[in-house]
PDB file of C-alpha atoms in Angstrom:
ATOM      1  CA  MET X 550      -0.112   0.124   0.061  1.00 63.00           C
ATOM      2  CA  ILE X 551       2.905   2.423   0.804  1.00 70.00           C
ATOM      3  CA  ASP X 552       6.147   2.184  -0.956  1.00 77.00           C
ATOM      4  CA  GLN X 553       9.650   1.958   0.912  1.00 85.00           C
ATOM      5  CA  HIS X 554      10.348   5.475  -0.670  1.00 89.00           C
ATOM      6  CA  VAL X 555       7.528   7.174   1.290  1.00 91.00           C
ATOM      7  CA  ILE X 556       8.823   5.289   4.581  1.00 91.00           C
ATOM      8  CA  GLN X 557      12.290   6.352   4.009  1.00 90.00           C
ATOM      9  CA  GLN X 558      11.195   9.960   3.286  1.00 91.00           C
ATOM     10  CA  CYS X 559       9.234   9.984   6.898  1.00 92.00           C
ATOM     11  CA  GLN X 560      12.207   8.326   8.510  1.00 91.00           C
ATOM     12  CA  GLN X 561      14.251  11.456   7.346  1.00 90.00           C
ATOM     13  CA  GLY X 562      11.479  13.427   9.032  1.00 90.00           C
ATOM     14  CA  ASP X 563       9.380  14.413   5.972  1.00 92.00           C
ATOM     15  CA  GLN X 564       6.017  15.189   7.376  1.00 92.00           C
ATOM     16  CA  SER X 565       4.239  15.670   3.965  1.00 92.00           C
ATOM     17  CA  ALA X 566       5.161  11.996   3.421  1.00 93.00           C
ATOM     18  CA  PHE X 567       3.862  11.251   6.889  1.00 94.00           C
ATOM     19  CA  ARG X 568       0.590  12.885   5.878  1.00 95.00           C
ATOM     20  CA  SER X 569       0.223  10.240   2.733  1.00 94.00           C
ATOM     21  CA  ILE X 570       0.723   7.518   5.370  1.00 94.00           C
ATOM     22  CA  VAL X 571      -2.005   8.755   7.587  1.00 95.00           C
ATOM     23  CA  ASN X 572      -4.368   9.237   4.733  1.00 93.00           C
ATOM     24  CA  SER X 573      -3.575   5.514   3.586  1.00 93.00           C
ATOM     25  CA  TYR X 574      -4.020   3.760   6.868  1.00 95.00           C
ATOM     26  CA  GLN X 575      -6.407   5.831   9.260  1.00 94.00           C
ATOM     27  CA  ARG X 576      -9.622   4.078   8.019  1.00 94.00           C
ATOM     28  CA  LEU X 577      -7.898   0.487   8.634  1.00 94.00           C
ATOM     29  CA  VAL X 578      -6.648   1.734  12.131  1.00 96.00           C
ATOM     30  CA  PHE X 579      -9.993   3.292  12.783  1.00 96.00           C
ATOM     31  CA  SER X 580     -11.740   0.024  12.017  1.00 95.00           C
ATOM     32  CA  ILE X 581      -9.623  -2.013  14.528  1.00 95.00           C
ATOM     33  CA  ALA X 582      -9.965   0.586  17.108  1.00 96.00           C
ATOM     34  CA  LEU X 583     -13.706   1.068  16.876  1.00 95.00           C
ATOM     35  CA  ARG X 584     -14.294  -2.765  16.634  1.00 94.00           C
ATOM     36  CA  MET X 585     -12.163  -3.294  19.642  1.00 94.00           C
ATOM     37  CA  LEU X 586     -13.213  -0.386  22.104  1.00 94.00           C
ATOM     38  CA  CYS X 587     -16.720   0.014  20.829  1.00 92.00           C
ATOM     39  CA  ASP X 588     -16.745   3.637  21.274  1.00 92.00           C
ATOM     40  CA  GLU X 589     -16.145   6.075  18.309  1.00 93.00           C
ATOM     41  CA  ASP X 590     -14.437   8.994  20.562  1.00 93.00           C
ATOM     42  CA  SER X 591     -12.107   6.430  21.942  1.00 93.00           C
ATOM     43  CA  ALA X 592     -11.410   5.065  18.459  1.00 95.00           C
ATOM     44  CA  LYS X 593     -10.504   8.392  17.015  1.00 95.00           C
ATOM     45  CA  ASP X 594      -8.110   8.979  20.261  1.00 95.00           C
ATOM     46  CA  ALA X 595      -6.629   5.491  19.601  1.00 96.00           C
ATOM     47  CA  VAL X 596      -6.138   6.445  15.888  1.00 96.00           C
ATOM     48  CA  GLN X 597      -4.296   9.723  16.879  1.00 96.00           C
ATOM     49  CA  ALA X 598      -2.333   7.863  19.489  1.00 96.00           C
ATOM     50  CA  THR X 599      -1.230   5.149  16.813  1.00 96.00           C
ATOM     51  CA  PHE X 600       0.048   7.733  14.368  1.00 96.00           C
ATOM     52  CA  ILE X 601       2.001   9.591  16.867  1.00 96.00           C
ATOM     53  CA  LYS X 602       3.651   6.436  17.899  1.00 95.00           C
ATOM     54  CA  VAL X 603       4.266   5.587  14.344  1.00 95.00           C
ATOM     55  CA  TRP X 604       5.784   8.872  13.820  1.00 95.00           C
ATOM     56  CA  GLN X 605       7.976   8.879  16.684  1.00 93.00           C
ATOM     57  CA  SER X 606       9.191   5.217  16.071  1.00 92.00           C
ATOM     58  CA  ILE X 607       9.244   4.998  12.150  1.00 92.00           C
ATOM     59  CA  ARG X 608      13.238   5.339  12.161  1.00 91.00           C
ATOM     60  CA  SER X 609      13.210   2.001  14.100  1.00 90.00           C
ATOM     61  CA  TYR X 610      10.833   0.330  11.634  1.00 90.00           C
ATOM     62  CA  ASN X 611      12.448  -2.592  10.124  1.00 85.00           C
ATOM     63  CA  VAL X 612      11.646  -3.152   6.625  1.00 83.00           C
ATOM     64  CA  LYS X 613      11.646  -6.783   6.774  1.00 82.00           C
ATOM     65  CA  TYR X 614       8.257  -6.622   8.427  1.00 84.00           C
ATOM     66  CA  LYS X 615       5.202  -5.671   6.594  1.00 90.00           C
ATOM     67  CA  PHE X 616       4.355  -2.058   7.144  1.00 93.00           C
ATOM     68  CA  GLN X 617       0.694  -2.560   7.674  1.00 93.00           C
ATOM     69  CA  THR X 618       1.444  -5.318  10.058  1.00 93.00           C
ATOM     70  CA  TRP X 619       3.728  -2.918  12.182  1.00 94.00           C
ATOM     71  CA  VAL X 620       0.882  -0.356  12.258  1.00 95.00           C
ATOM     72  CA  TYR X 621      -1.703  -2.985  13.314  1.00 96.00           C
ATOM     73  CA  THR X 622       0.663  -4.161  16.193  1.00 95.00           C
ATOM     74  CA  ILE X 623       0.937  -0.400  17.444  1.00 96.00           C
ATOM     75  CA  VAL X 624      -2.972   0.198  17.344  1.00 97.00           C
ATOM     76  CA  VAL X 625      -3.638  -3.372  18.671  1.00 96.00           C
ATOM     77  CA  ARG X 626      -1.530  -2.682  21.714  1.00 96.00           C
ATOM     78  CA  ILE X 627      -3.033   0.831  22.549  1.00 96.00           C
ATOM     79  CA  CYS X 628      -6.267  -0.664  22.341  1.00 96.00           C
ATOM     80  CA  LEU X 629      -5.511  -3.541  24.537  1.00 95.00           C
ATOM     81  CA  ASP X 630      -4.014  -1.067  27.196  1.00 94.00           C
ATOM     82  CA  GLN X 631      -7.074   1.135  26.755  1.00 93.00           C
ATOM     83  CA  LEU X 632      -9.440  -2.152  27.399  1.00 92.00           C
ATOM     84  CA  LYS X 633      -7.432  -3.219  30.306  1.00 90.00           C
ATOM     85  CA  LYS X 634      -7.786   0.121  32.220  1.00 88.00           C
ATOM     86  CA  SER X 635     -11.210   0.592  31.358  1.00 82.00           C
ATOM     87  CA  ASN X 636     -14.239  -1.365  32.868  1.00 64.00           C
ATOM     88  CA  ARG X 637     -16.265  -4.197  30.942  1.00 66.00           C
ATOM     89  CA  LEU X 638     -18.307  -2.819  27.905  1.00 73.00           C
ATOM     90  CA  ASP X 639     -21.744  -3.655  29.196  1.00 79.00           C
ATOM     91  CA  PRO X 640     -24.588  -3.233  26.576  1.00 82.00           C
ATOM     92  CA  MET X 641     -27.222  -0.908  27.403  1.00 85.00           C
ATOM     93  CA  PRO X 642     -30.881  -2.070  26.563  1.00 85.00           C
ATOM     94  CA  GLU X 643     -30.882   0.102  23.230  1.00 86.00           C
ATOM     95  CA  ASP X 644     -27.701  -1.989  22.270  1.00 86.00           C
ATOM     96  CA  GLU X 645     -29.397  -5.254  22.791  1.00 86.00           C
ATOM     97  CA  ALA X 646     -32.518  -3.768  20.731  1.00 86.00           C
ATOM     98  CA  ARG X 647     -30.153  -2.820  17.896  1.00 87.00           C
ATOM     99  CA  PHE X 648     -28.697  -6.063  18.090  1.00 86.00           C
ATOM    100  CA  ALA X 649     -31.959  -8.010  17.806  1.00 86.00           C
ATOM    101  CA  GLU X 650     -32.768  -5.687  15.011  1.00 85.00           C
ATOM    102  CA  TYR X 651     -29.683  -6.543  13.184  1.00 84.00           C
ATOM    103  CA  ALA X 652     -29.814 -10.359  14.027  1.00 83.00           C
ATOM    104  CA  ASP X 653     -33.546 -10.528  12.615  1.00 83.00           C
ATOM    105  CA  ASP X 654     -32.582  -8.294   9.504  1.00 77.00           C
ATOM    106  CA  VAL X 655     -34.322  -9.569   6.401  1.00 67.00           C
ATOM    107  CA  SER X 656     -31.996  -7.315   4.379  1.00 72.00           C
ATOM    108  CA  PRO X 657     -28.498  -8.213   5.604  1.00 63.00           C
ATOM    109  CA  GLN X 658     -26.855  -6.406   2.910  1.00 73.00           C
ATOM    110  CA  ARG X 659     -27.716  -2.936   4.748  1.00 77.00           C
ATOM    111  CA  GLN X 660     -24.749  -0.977   5.668  1.00 82.00           C
ATOM    112  CA  LEU X 661     -24.703  -0.158   9.482  1.00 85.00           C
ATOM    113  CA  GLU X 662     -23.921   3.262  11.049  1.00 89.00           C
ATOM    114  CA  ASN X 663     -21.017   3.326  13.408  1.00 91.00           C
ATOM    115  CA  ALA X 664     -23.332   3.454  16.138  1.00 89.00           C
ATOM    116  CA  GLU X 665     -25.337   0.403  15.221  1.00 89.00           C
ATOM    117  CA  LEU X 666     -22.058  -1.662  14.451  1.00 90.00           C
ATOM    118  CA  VAL X 667     -20.761  -0.821  17.932  1.00 91.00           C
ATOM    119  CA  SER X 668     -24.019  -1.934  19.597  1.00 92.00           C
ATOM    120  CA  VAL X 669     -24.042  -5.212  17.762  1.00 91.00           C
ATOM    121  CA  ILE X 670     -20.230  -5.905  18.582  1.00 92.00           C
ATOM    122  CA  LYS X 671     -20.904  -4.757  22.227  1.00 90.00           C
ATOM    123  CA  THR X 672     -23.888  -6.871  22.791  1.00 92.00           C
ATOM    124  CA  LEU X 673     -22.181  -9.844  21.325  1.00 91.00           C
ATOM    125  CA  THR X 674     -18.814  -9.657  22.832  1.00 91.00           C
ATOM    126  CA  ASN X 675     -19.411  -8.219  26.351  1.00 87.00           C
ATOM    127  CA  ARG X 676     -18.304 -11.153  28.065  1.00 88.00           C
ATOM    128  CA  LEU X 677     -14.918 -11.574  26.414  1.00 92.00           C
ATOM    129  CA  SER X 678     -11.588 -10.370  28.246  1.00 92.00           C
ATOM    130  CA  PRO X 679      -9.504  -7.766  26.394  1.00 93.00           C
ATOM    131  CA  LYS X 680      -7.199 -10.669  24.790  1.00 94.00           C
ATOM    132  CA  GLN X 681     -10.102 -12.581  23.596  1.00 95.00           C
ATOM    133  CA  ARG X 682     -11.846  -9.416  22.190  1.00 94.00           C
ATOM    134  CA  MET X 683      -8.431  -8.727  20.710  1.00 95.00           C
ATOM    135  CA  VAL X 684      -8.029 -12.235  18.915  1.00 96.00           C
ATOM    136  CA  PHE X 685     -11.806 -12.101  17.856  1.00 95.00           C
ATOM    137  CA  THR X 686     -11.634  -8.932  16.318  1.00 95.00           C
ATOM    138  CA  LEU X 687      -8.419  -9.552  14.245  1.00 95.00           C
ATOM    139  CA  ILE X 688      -9.406 -13.012  12.999  1.00 95.00           C
ATOM    140  CA  TYR X 689     -13.220 -12.799  12.915  1.00 94.00           C
ATOM    141  CA  LEU X 690     -13.810  -9.180  12.073  1.00 93.00           C
ATOM    142  CA  GLU X 691     -10.622  -8.215  10.230  1.00 93.00           C
ATOM    143  CA  ASN X 692     -10.304 -11.449   8.745  1.00 92.00           C
ATOM    144  CA  LEU X 693      -6.561 -11.734   9.299  1.00 94.00           C
ATOM    145  CA  GLU X 694      -4.502 -14.753   9.024  1.00 94.00           C
ATOM    146  CA  SER X 695      -3.656 -16.520  12.379  1.00 94.00           C
ATOM    147  CA  SER X 696       0.111 -16.192  11.488  1.00 94.00           C
ATOM    148  CA  GLU X 697      -0.278 -12.565  11.195  1.00 94.00           C
ATOM    149  CA  VAL X 698      -2.360 -12.078  14.298  1.00 95.00           C
ATOM    150  CA  GLN X 699       0.659 -14.157  16.004  1.00 95.00           C
ATOM    151  CA  GLN X 700       2.951 -11.349  14.726  1.00 93.00           C
ATOM    152  CA  ILE X 701       0.755  -8.586  15.801  1.00 94.00           C
ATOM    153  CA  THR X 702      -0.120  -9.785  19.277  1.00 94.00           C
ATOM    154  CA  GLY X 703       3.057 -11.494  20.206  1.00 93.00           C
ATOM    155  CA  MET X 704       1.192 -14.817  20.934  1.00 95.00           C
ATOM    156  CA  ASN X 705       2.044 -18.116  19.784  1.00 95.00           C
ATOM    157  CA  ALA X 706      -0.414 -20.365  17.668  1.00 95.00           C
ATOM    158  CA  ASP X 707      -1.785 -22.255  20.506  1.00 95.00           C
ATOM    159  CA  GLN X 708      -2.564 -18.904  22.550  1.00 96.00           C
ATOM    160  CA  VAL X 709      -4.238 -17.555  19.569  1.00 96.00           C
ATOM    161  CA  LYS X 710      -6.329 -20.780  19.108  1.00 96.00           C
ATOM    162  CA  SER X 711      -7.115 -20.911  22.735  1.00 96.00           C
ATOM    163  CA  ASN X 712      -8.383 -17.263  22.903  1.00 96.00           C
ATOM    164  CA  LEU X 713     -10.299 -17.576  19.824  1.00 95.00           C
ATOM    165  CA  SER X 714     -11.925 -20.809  20.898  1.00 95.00           C
ATOM    166  CA  LEU X 715     -12.871 -19.165  24.272  1.00 95.00           C
ATOM    167  CA  ALA X 716     -14.157 -16.097  22.478  1.00 95.00           C
ATOM    168  CA  LYS X 717     -16.428 -18.209  20.132  1.00 93.00           C
ATOM    169  CA  LYS X 718     -17.768 -20.159  23.251  1.00 93.00           C
ATOM    170  CA  TYR X 719     -18.823 -17.091  25.114  1.00 93.00           C
ATOM    171  CA  ILE X 720     -20.150 -15.511  21.986  1.00 93.00           C
ATOM    172  CA  LYS X 721     -22.481 -18.618  21.406  1.00 92.00           C
ATOM    173  CA  GLU X 722     -23.518 -18.460  25.273  1.00 92.00           C
ATOM    174  CA  GLN X 723     -24.257 -14.950  24.611  1.00 90.00           C
ATOM    175  CA  LEU X 724     -26.507 -15.671  21.592  1.00 90.00           C
ATOM    176  CA  LYS X 725     -28.337 -18.453  23.646  1.00 90.00           C
ATOM    177  CA  LEU X 726     -29.000 -15.875  26.206  1.00 88.00           C
ATOM    178  CA  LEU X 727     -30.489 -13.483  23.665  1.00 87.00           C
ATOM    179  CA  GLY X 728     -32.693 -16.115  22.266  1.00 86.00           C
ATOM    180  CA  TYR X 729     -30.728 -17.219  19.391  1.00 81.00           C
ATOM    181  CA  GLU X 730     -30.619 -21.192  19.870  1.00 68.00           C
TER     182      GLU X 730
ATOM    183  CA  MET B 597     -26.538 -22.083  16.758  1.00 55.00           C
ATOM    184  CA  ASN B 598     -23.608 -22.480  14.539  1.00 64.00           C
ATOM    185  CA  ASP B 599     -25.490 -21.059  11.630  1.00 79.00           C
ATOM    186  CA  LYS B 600     -26.672 -17.934  13.333  1.00 82.00           C
ATOM    187  CA  PHE B 601     -23.098 -17.262  14.706  1.00 87.00           C
ATOM    188  CA  ASP B 602     -21.585 -17.864  11.395  1.00 88.00           C
ATOM    189  CA  ASP B 603     -24.304 -15.771   9.576  1.00 87.00           C
ATOM    190  CA  ILE B 604     -23.607 -12.733  12.098  1.00 88.00           C
ATOM    191  CA  ILE B 605     -19.976 -12.983  12.003  1.00 89.00           C
ATOM    192  CA  LEU B 606     -19.934 -13.074   8.090  1.00 87.00           C
ATOM    193  CA  ARG B 607     -22.337 -10.080   7.705  1.00 87.00           C
ATOM    194  CA  LEU B 608     -20.257  -8.322  10.457  1.00 88.00           C
ATOM    195  CA  GLN B 609     -16.981  -8.863   8.327  1.00 88.00           C
ATOM    196  CA  ALA B 610     -18.702  -7.033   5.523  1.00 87.00           C
ATOM    197  CA  GLN B 611     -19.650  -4.041   7.683  1.00 88.00           C
ATOM    198  CA  GLN B 612     -16.926  -1.387   7.353  1.00 88.00           C
ATOM    199  CA  PRO B 613     -16.956   1.557   9.909  1.00 91.00           C
ATOM    200  CA  THR B 614     -17.335   4.795   8.319  1.00 91.00           C
ATOM    201  CA  LEU B 615     -14.762   7.522   9.257  1.00 90.00           C
ATOM    202  CA  ASP B 616     -16.476  10.887   9.108  1.00 87.00           C
ATOM    203  CA  ASN B 617     -14.133  14.040   8.790  1.00 87.00           C
ATOM    204  CA  ALA B 618     -11.303  11.931   7.954  1.00 90.00           C
ATOM    205  CA  ASP B 619      -9.324  15.081   6.869  1.00 91.00           C
ATOM    206  CA  GLU B 620      -9.818  16.807  10.229  1.00 92.00           C
ATOM    207  CA  LEU B 621      -8.518  13.828  12.027  1.00 92.00           C
ATOM    208  CA  THR B 622      -5.688  13.881   9.535  1.00 93.00           C
ATOM    209  CA  ASP B 623      -5.023  17.498  10.209  1.00 93.00           C
ATOM    210  CA  ALA B 624      -5.305  16.815  14.159  1.00 93.00           C
ATOM    211  CA  ILE B 625      -2.759  14.072  13.958  1.00 93.00           C
ATOM    212  CA  MET B 626      -0.475  16.290  11.786  1.00 94.00           C
ATOM    213  CA  ALA B 627      -0.586  19.094  14.267  1.00 92.00           C
ATOM    214  CA  ALA B 628       0.085  16.846  17.162  1.00 90.00           C
ATOM    215  CA  LEU B 629       3.389  15.187  15.877  1.00 89.00           C
ATOM    216  CA  PRO B 630       6.185  15.499  18.189  1.00 86.00           C
ATOM    217  CA  ASP B 631       9.746  15.294  17.430  1.00 79.00           C
ATOM    218  CA  GLN B 632      10.951  11.831  16.223  1.00 76.00           C
ATOM    219  CA  GLN B 633      12.954   9.528  18.284  1.00 71.00           C
ATOM    220  CA  PRO B 634      16.651   8.991  16.907  1.00 70.00           C
ATOM    221  CA  ALA B 635      17.343   5.930  14.940  1.00 66.00           C
ATOM    222  CA  PRO B 636      18.809   3.139  16.982  1.00 62.00           C
ATOM    223  CA  SER B 637      22.410   2.774  16.386  1.00 57.00           C
ATOM    224  CA  SER B 638      24.757   0.028  17.451  1.00 49.00           C
ATOM    225  CA  VAL B 639      27.859   2.333  18.055  1.00 46.00           C
ATOM    226  CA  ASP B 640      26.118   5.222  19.600  1.00 48.00           C
ATOM    227  CA  SER B 641      23.749   3.437  22.000  1.00 54.00           C
ATOM    228  CA  PRO B 642      24.994   3.512  25.613  1.00 57.00           C
ATOM    229  CA  ALA B 643      25.060  -0.130  26.161  1.00 64.00           C
ATOM    230  CA  PRO B 644      27.771  -0.896  23.611  1.00 69.00           C
ATOM    231  CA  ARG B 645      29.545   1.957  24.804  1.00 76.00           C
ATOM    232  CA  ILE B 646      30.243   0.676  27.961  1.00 81.00           C
ATOM    233  CA  LEU B 647      30.934  -2.620  26.823  1.00 85.00           C
ATOM    234  CA  TYR B 648      33.560  -0.984  24.610  1.00 84.00           C
ATOM    235  CA  LEU B 649      35.153   0.749  27.643  1.00 87.00           C
ATOM    236  CA  PHE B 650      34.931  -2.199  29.731  1.00 90.00           C
ATOM    237  CA  ARG B 651      36.715  -4.503  27.059  1.00 91.00           C
ATOM    238  CA  ASN B 652      39.722  -1.721  26.795  1.00 91.00           C
ATOM    239  CA  ILE B 653      40.097  -1.545  30.473  1.00 93.00           C
ATOM    240  CA  SER B 654      40.125  -5.497  30.773  1.00 93.00           C
ATOM    241  CA  SER B 655      42.607  -5.705  27.945  1.00 93.00           C
ATOM    242  CA  ALA B 656      44.965  -3.164  29.627  1.00 93.00           C
ATOM    243  CA  ALA B 657      44.774  -4.889  32.941  1.00 94.00           C
ATOM    244  CA  ALA B 658      45.350  -8.313  31.413  1.00 94.00           C
ATOM    245  CA  VAL B 659      48.528  -6.751  29.467  1.00 94.00           C
ATOM    246  CA  PHE B 660      49.806  -5.222  32.826  1.00 94.00           C
ATOM    247  CA  LEU B 661      49.398  -8.235  34.951  1.00 94.00           C
ATOM    248  CA  ILE B 662      51.413 -10.340  32.242  1.00 93.00           C
ATOM    249  CA  ALA B 663      54.172  -7.892  32.100  1.00 92.00           C
ATOM    250  CA  LEU B 664      54.191  -7.858  35.830  1.00 91.00           C
ATOM    251  CA  PHE B 665      54.496 -11.735  36.114  1.00 90.00           C
ATOM    252  CA  VAL B 666      57.230 -11.669  33.561  1.00 89.00           C
ATOM    253  CA  TRP B 667      59.160  -8.969  34.996  1.00 87.00           C
ATOM    254  CA  GLN B 668      59.185 -10.786  38.619  1.00 83.00           C
ATOM    255  CA  TYR B 669      59.979 -14.001  37.304  1.00 81.00           C
ATOM    256  CA  ASN B 670      63.118 -12.808  35.284  1.00 78.00           C
ATOM    257  CA  GLU B 671      64.364 -10.524  38.212  1.00 71.00           C
ATOM    258  CA  GLU B 672      67.357 -11.882  40.186  1.00 62.00           C
ATOM    259  CA  PRO B 673      66.931 -11.622  43.791  1.00 59.00           C
ATOM    260  CA  ASN B 674      69.184  -9.127  45.489  1.00 58.00           C
ATOM    261  CA  VAL B 675      68.293  -9.910  48.881  1.00 53.00           C
ATOM    262  CA  ILE B 676      67.532 -13.149  50.667  1.00 52.00           C
ATOM    263  CA  PRO B 677      64.623 -12.485  52.400  1.00 51.00           C
ATOM    264  CA  HIS B 678      64.593 -15.649  54.771  1.00 52.00           C
ATOM    265  CA  VAL B 679      67.410 -17.939  55.432  1.00 51.00           C
ATOM    266  CA  SER B 680      66.942 -21.209  57.365  1.00 53.00           C
ATOM    267  CA  SER B 681      69.377 -22.752  59.943  1.00 56.00           C
ATOM    268  CA  ALA B 682      70.491 -25.253  57.206  1.00 55.00           C
ATOM    269  CA  TYR B 683      72.131 -22.679  55.340  1.00 55.00           C
ATOM    270  CA  GLU B 684      74.073 -20.700  58.043  1.00 56.00           C
ATOM    271  CA  PRO B 685      77.466 -22.747  57.714  1.00 54.00           C
ATOM    272  CA  VAL B 686      77.321 -21.944  54.155  1.00 53.00           C
ATOM    273  CA  LEU B 687      76.751 -18.036  54.903  1.00 54.00           C
ATOM    274  CA  SER B 688      79.525 -18.132  57.475  1.00 54.00           C
ATOM    275  CA  HIS B 689      81.908 -19.765  54.989  1.00 56.00           C
ATOM    276  CA  GLU B 690      82.169 -22.861  57.186  1.00 61.00           C
ATOM    277  CA  LEU B 691      81.692 -25.196  54.420  1.00 62.00           C
ATOM    278  CA  PRO B 692      82.128 -28.787  54.978  1.00 61.00           C
ATOM    279  CA  PHE B 693      83.297 -29.679  51.418  1.00 63.00           C
ATOM    280  CA  ALA B 694      85.120 -28.350  48.872  1.00 67.00           C
ATOM    281  CA  CYS B 695      83.135 -25.700  47.178  1.00 69.00           C
ATOM    282  CA  GLU B 696      83.286 -25.197  43.417  1.00 71.00           C
ATOM    283  CA  CYS B 697      79.657 -23.972  42.859  1.00 74.00           C
ATOM    284  CA  SER B 698      78.894 -20.967  40.667  1.00 75.00           C
ATOM    285  CA  SER B 699      75.774 -19.688  42.613  1.00 79.00           C
ATOM    286  CA  PHE B 700      74.313 -19.613  45.872  1.00 80.00           C
ATOM    287  CA  ASN B 701      71.428 -22.101  45.063  1.00 82.00           C
ATOM    288  CA  GLU B 702      73.997 -24.517  43.620  1.00 82.00           C
ATOM    289  CA  CYS B 703      76.115 -24.362  46.647  1.00 80.00           C
ATOM    290  CA  ALA B 704      73.252 -24.477  49.196  1.00 82.00           C
ATOM    291  CA  SER B 705      71.802 -27.578  47.327  1.00 84.00           C
ATOM    292  CA  GLN B 706      75.203 -29.639  47.506  1.00 81.00           C
ATOM    293  CA  TYR B 707      75.522 -28.795  51.304  1.00 81.00           C
ATOM    294  CA  LEU B 708      71.929 -30.291  51.844  1.00 86.00           C
ATOM    295  CA  ALA B 709      72.792 -33.337  50.053  1.00 85.00           C
ATOM    296  CA  GLN B 710      75.991 -34.070  51.930  1.00 83.00           C
ATOM    297  CA  ARG B 711      74.437 -33.237  55.161  1.00 84.00           C
ATOM    298  CA  ALA B 712      71.365 -35.765  54.261  1.00 88.00           C
ATOM    299  CA  GLN B 713      74.141 -38.541  53.535  1.00 86.00           C
ATOM    300  CA  THR B 714      75.788 -37.837  56.914  1.00 85.00           C
ATOM    301  CA  ASN B 715      72.515 -38.221  58.710  1.00 88.00           C
ATOM    302  CA  SER B 716      71.745 -41.420  56.840  1.00 88.00           C
ATOM    303  CA  LEU B 717      75.181 -42.677  58.043  1.00 88.00           C
ATOM    304  CA  LYS B 718      74.584 -41.549  61.400  1.00 88.00           C
ATOM    305  CA  ASN B 719      71.222 -43.444  61.500  1.00 90.00           C
ATOM    306  CA  LYS B 720      72.868 -46.680  60.284  1.00 88.00           C
ATOM    307  CA  ILE B 721      75.703 -46.513  62.902  1.00 89.00           C
ATOM    308  CA  ARG B 722      72.987 -45.984  65.696  1.00 89.00           C
ATOM    309  CA  LYS B 723      70.895 -48.867  64.661  1.00 88.00           C
ATOM    310  CA  HIS B 724      73.965 -50.884  64.693  1.00 88.00           C
ATOM    311  CA  TYR B 725      74.768 -50.303  68.112  1.00 87.00           C
ATOM    312  CA  GLU B 726      71.182 -50.404  69.390  1.00 85.00           C
ATOM    313  CA  ASN B 727      70.929 -54.035  67.818  1.00 82.00           C
ATOM    314  CA  ASN B 728      74.146 -55.242  69.505  1.00 73.00           C
TER     315      ASN B 728
END
């Protein structure tokens, strides 16, 4: 997505080159942050914190790794820290109502508003731990390969598999509680 | 259950969050950029510098110790720090044998050897009289 020349310019302190990196990646970063944190303002703060960290650390970026994976690593760590600090993301009654509407929707192609998407994810994943939520977001929602998730999270294959399995179990239990057997 | 789970996950994958005012967010990020951290360097970083210093000091100490050892080993002693009673006749020129030695050590060795022979002879004579 971004060529090495632009990264080299950023490493030399070129802010206009960095702007093109921000433009290219901010939607991806926002997507992960919103799906993990389930709050639009927190997600935007995480995006800003991520790019500040990218700018500060870009001189130590190792070109043998994929740049996108490196950026993902930073945003995921920022979100994980945020999740550990904050309390559980308990869904409100209106979140559950939106989820029911989404689950029963007869026109599944409809694009959800951010608030609706947050309600659905929050209702579905409110029993997950921060690490389970992180693995679930990366594999199920962002559709990343397990090997890439291992690189991003620093977990080994067994840890990823175990967290994913527990996440799936808790989500199924949550679906059962909501009446979707 | 699996169907519902898979159905919801599949549909959620297709739902991409929308980022309104992306340009505003970009501007906010660009305005908040701090100074970059310096690139990591193996030469300038403090840990290797300390290791280089430690290596140089260790090398100098090793060379000094080797030189000290060689110097002490080769040096001729100009004083006799301690002389046992066995050497006293030698030192006072009361040698019980004809001395043709070229050094103190050689002379002392010869004296001790002769004294050992004498002691051995004395023991034999003592044993002879004790037995008879």
